[in-house]
Amino acid sequence: MEKILVSIITIGDELLIGQTVDTNSAWMAQELNHAGFWVQRRIAVGDERQAIIAALEEEGKRSHIVLITGGLGPTADDITKPVLCDYFGGRLVRDEDTYQRIMQMFESRGLPVLQRNVDQALVPDVCTVLRNERGTAPGMWFEKDEKIYVSMPGVPFEMKGLMENEVVPRLQERFETPALLHHTLITTGMGESFVAEKIKDFEAQLPPHIKLAYLPSYGLLKLRLTTVAPDKISAAAELHKEFMKMRGLLTDIVVAEADLPMSVILAEKLKAKGFSVGTAESCTGGTIASQITAIAGSSAYFKGSVVSYANEVKMNVLGVQAATLEQYGAVSEETVREMAAGALKVLGTDCVMAVSGIMGPDGGSAEKPVGTVWIAVGGHNNIHTKKHHFRYDRARNISMTCVAAMNELRKWLEL
């Protein structure tokens, strides 16, 4: 069965200069991958007519489907629509459904309707209009030389609605796609090259249609097996068989058997135990708590956090002894142990994570260089501590600390 190839074009000067990070194409690629489509190219171009046309021509030669986001707003730099009209032919006409929705939207909010807002209802008369339930700019579906082109707004919330409700369902009706399956193993505690050496014989015996990818992440290594086959059931069975072979070689470093963030992996462990958790955070400034509470339903096991950035808070809220701080310093085993004990009392949880470290770029010393982190995890009768050294920039040190703390608690829960 033929792979259905997709190219994604994101439009906007702000993407090229780094002012805005392109999250659209990453999300779209994941959704298309899950639906069985093969994304082979993701490119960004500026708000410039010839650049957009060149991208359309080039990607139309490469792929069966070209998806475009951006440049559909009401301002002068939003030029995608007239460029598409020129490229596909036809003229701009008013889409009555879009026009009525715009009028109703502004009326319901008590806002005046400007001509530039009304103009968002203009679409090339050669396109199929895709209703945007989340905004004013509709999606547009074009067909040329047996290829499909779809233009959507660059606003992520609006683009996602169009992809989920209009674009992907229409593509699935049009194309028969092969089964594209992944199975991911998450490991920790062993570097990529050492893992590769350990499973080299396994990798060598993999069938040609099953591919192994090494995907390093913050403190973790993901091993993803991928296969493409016409029969989903038999492909899934074969992939699972190879996955279990790989898992058996790495049992001592396995964290999870699915592509999940550490916060979700930890959540499953906490729920299985029926334990509540809290955090005492110094160097991470509440980031661990933020990652935990980003999960829907986290109130079932997460009680709260003490962001004890200053020593006064460590002492006055968590009960860390002044003598401990004076003798050992804020970044020490003794301090995080007392932070954890204090958090257990203050938050009333079954277990906690406490972290204190030096994230950089300043603040380090010969004894405690930048990236030094102490982590304490555990419960009322058993607090475990561990020292880490992360030698990266500030943002990455914080991310590494969050993953390490959650992983330490995961291991403690499995004892």
Coordinates of N, CA and C in Angstrom, one line a residue, residues 328-333 356-357 374:
Y328 N 25.7 23.6 56.6 CA 25.8 22.8 55.3 C 25.4 23.6 54.1
G329 N 24.7 24.7 54.2 CA 24.2 25.5 53.1 C 22.9 25.1 52.6
A330 N 22.3 25.9 51.7 CA 20.9 25.6 51.2 C 21.0 24.4 50.3
V331 N 22.1 24.2 49.5 CA 22.2 23.1 48.6 C 23.0 22.0 49.3
S332 N 22.3 21.2 50.0 CA 23.0 20.1 50.8 C 22.0 19.0 51.0
E333 N 22.5 17.9 51.3 CA 21.7 16.7 51.7 C 20.9 17.0 52.9
S356 N 16.8 21.3 46.0 CA 17.5 22.5 46.2 C 18.8 22.4 45.4
G357 N 19.1 23.5 44.6 CA 20.3 23.4 43.7 C 20.7 24.7 43.2
W374 N 20.5 18.7 45.0 CA 20.2 17.7 46.0 C 18.7 17.5 45.9

